Phi, psi and omega in degrees: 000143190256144177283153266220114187305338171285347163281143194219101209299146198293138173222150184197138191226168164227140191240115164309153166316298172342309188275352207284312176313337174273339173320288204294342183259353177267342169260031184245314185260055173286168171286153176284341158230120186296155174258122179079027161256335201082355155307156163235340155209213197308142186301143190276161211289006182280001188243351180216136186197151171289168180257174081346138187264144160272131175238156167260319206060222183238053169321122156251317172221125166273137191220138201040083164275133131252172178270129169287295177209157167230100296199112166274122173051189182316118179222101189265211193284323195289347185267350178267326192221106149307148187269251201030233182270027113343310191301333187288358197244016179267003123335321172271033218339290173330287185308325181263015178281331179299023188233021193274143176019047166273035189206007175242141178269136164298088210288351191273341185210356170093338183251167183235132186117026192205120155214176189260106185326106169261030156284278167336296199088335199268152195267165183173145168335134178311328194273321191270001170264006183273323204254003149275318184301327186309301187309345199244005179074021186262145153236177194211167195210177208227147198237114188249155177247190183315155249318075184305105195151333191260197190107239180270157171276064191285103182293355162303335213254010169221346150305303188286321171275019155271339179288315177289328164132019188266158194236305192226134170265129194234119209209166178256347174211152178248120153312141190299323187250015144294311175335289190302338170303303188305322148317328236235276183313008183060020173261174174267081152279102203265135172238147143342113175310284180259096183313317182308352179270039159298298186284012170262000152267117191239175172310312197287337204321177150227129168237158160246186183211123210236156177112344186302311180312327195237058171281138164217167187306170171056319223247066158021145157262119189270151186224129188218127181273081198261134161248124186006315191298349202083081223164109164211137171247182175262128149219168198282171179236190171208143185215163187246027199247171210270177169312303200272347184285316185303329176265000145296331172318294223280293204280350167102340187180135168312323171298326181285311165322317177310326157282326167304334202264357199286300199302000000 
């Protein structure tokens, strides 16, 4: 069916900080009524905002993690970042990040949308328990079972927990092209060496991720694993990424990289 010469595609956006002047000329020309939004003039700031840039650098060992959830069973892109009236809020990174994994369970209670603070001890929501560790300077990573991941290629389900403050998604298998999104977003999609070690990671856990100095294709990453008791073991990780996904790391993001090659 041909379209009406008056249509005009709905747009809500996120701008790197970088971009924000480009930002700023693209949401000055949206149509003055979005088609299906209910705008009537420019999209409201709850719906569109710059980004900040993320940088990684030249890591060498991440040291005291916690685990955010460690993800019971099936999990796609729609249990880390919901659609439905979300969507109005995909323009906003901040705002539709408060949908991060609220649709996924939580192998520590059986429920979703409930983890545990491991400052605190109190259970709470996923958005909100990330943006306290963000805010306290905590970082943090996500514990996944098999193919962590599928479903739609939503690029939001690898914004949002690096927006929140998260560095690595740790699984025992990945859909392929969430993998690559999370690559794309500068975070470390990482697998079980050995999958049973899904289960030698808890909330209270403190981990580092050791080997960041020497990252290279092929070459496994260690992970050591302290627990509350003084107890700790080590185990190894895997990664699928190529030379050029390593200088998206390094650089925070396949977009930064695109800009470093700019300069």
């Amino acid at each position: 069916m041909a379209r009406s010469s008056s249509w005009r595609p709905r747009m809500q956006m996120s701008f790197p900080a970088w971009t924000s002047t480009l930002g700023k000329t693209l949401t000055s020309t949206l149509p003055r009524t979005a088609v299906g939004s209910g705008w009537t003039s420019a999209p409201p700031a709850s719906a569109c905002s710059c980004l900040s840039l993320l940088t990684n650098g030249m890591a060498k060992t991440w040291r005291t993690f916690k685990s955010l959830s460690r993800v019971k069973g099936k999990c796609t892109t729609d249990h880390i970042s919901a659609a439905g009236p979300w969507l109005k809020f995909r323009g906003h990174l901040d705002n539709i990040s408060n949908n991060l994994l609220i649709g996924a369970i939580n192998i520590e209670n059986g429920k979703a949308n409930s983890v545990r603070n491991a400052v605190t001890q109190e259970f709470g929501p996923v958005p909100d328990t990330a943006r306290y560790y963000k805010k306290h300077g905590i970082r943090w990573v996500v514990i996944g079972d098999e193919n962590y991941g599928e479903g739609s290629s939503r690029e939001h389900a690898a914004l949002e927990p690096r927006h929140l403050g998260g560095r690595a998604i740790i699984t025992k298998s990945f859909a392929r092209i969430h993998e690559t999104n999370l690559k794309k977003q500068g975070l470390l999609p990482l697998t079980f060496a050995d999958p049973a070690d899904y289960n030698k990671i808890h909330p209270v856990d403190k981990l580092t991720i050791q080997g960041l100095k020497d990252f290279a294709p092929g070459k496994p990453l260690k992970c050591i694993i302290k627990h509350p008791n003084g107890t700790q073991e080590t185990i190894s990780l895997n990664h699928t990424f190529n030379e050029t996904q390593i200088e998206w790391f390094r650089a925070g993001s396949a977009l930064n990289r695109m800009k470093e090659l700019q300069q």
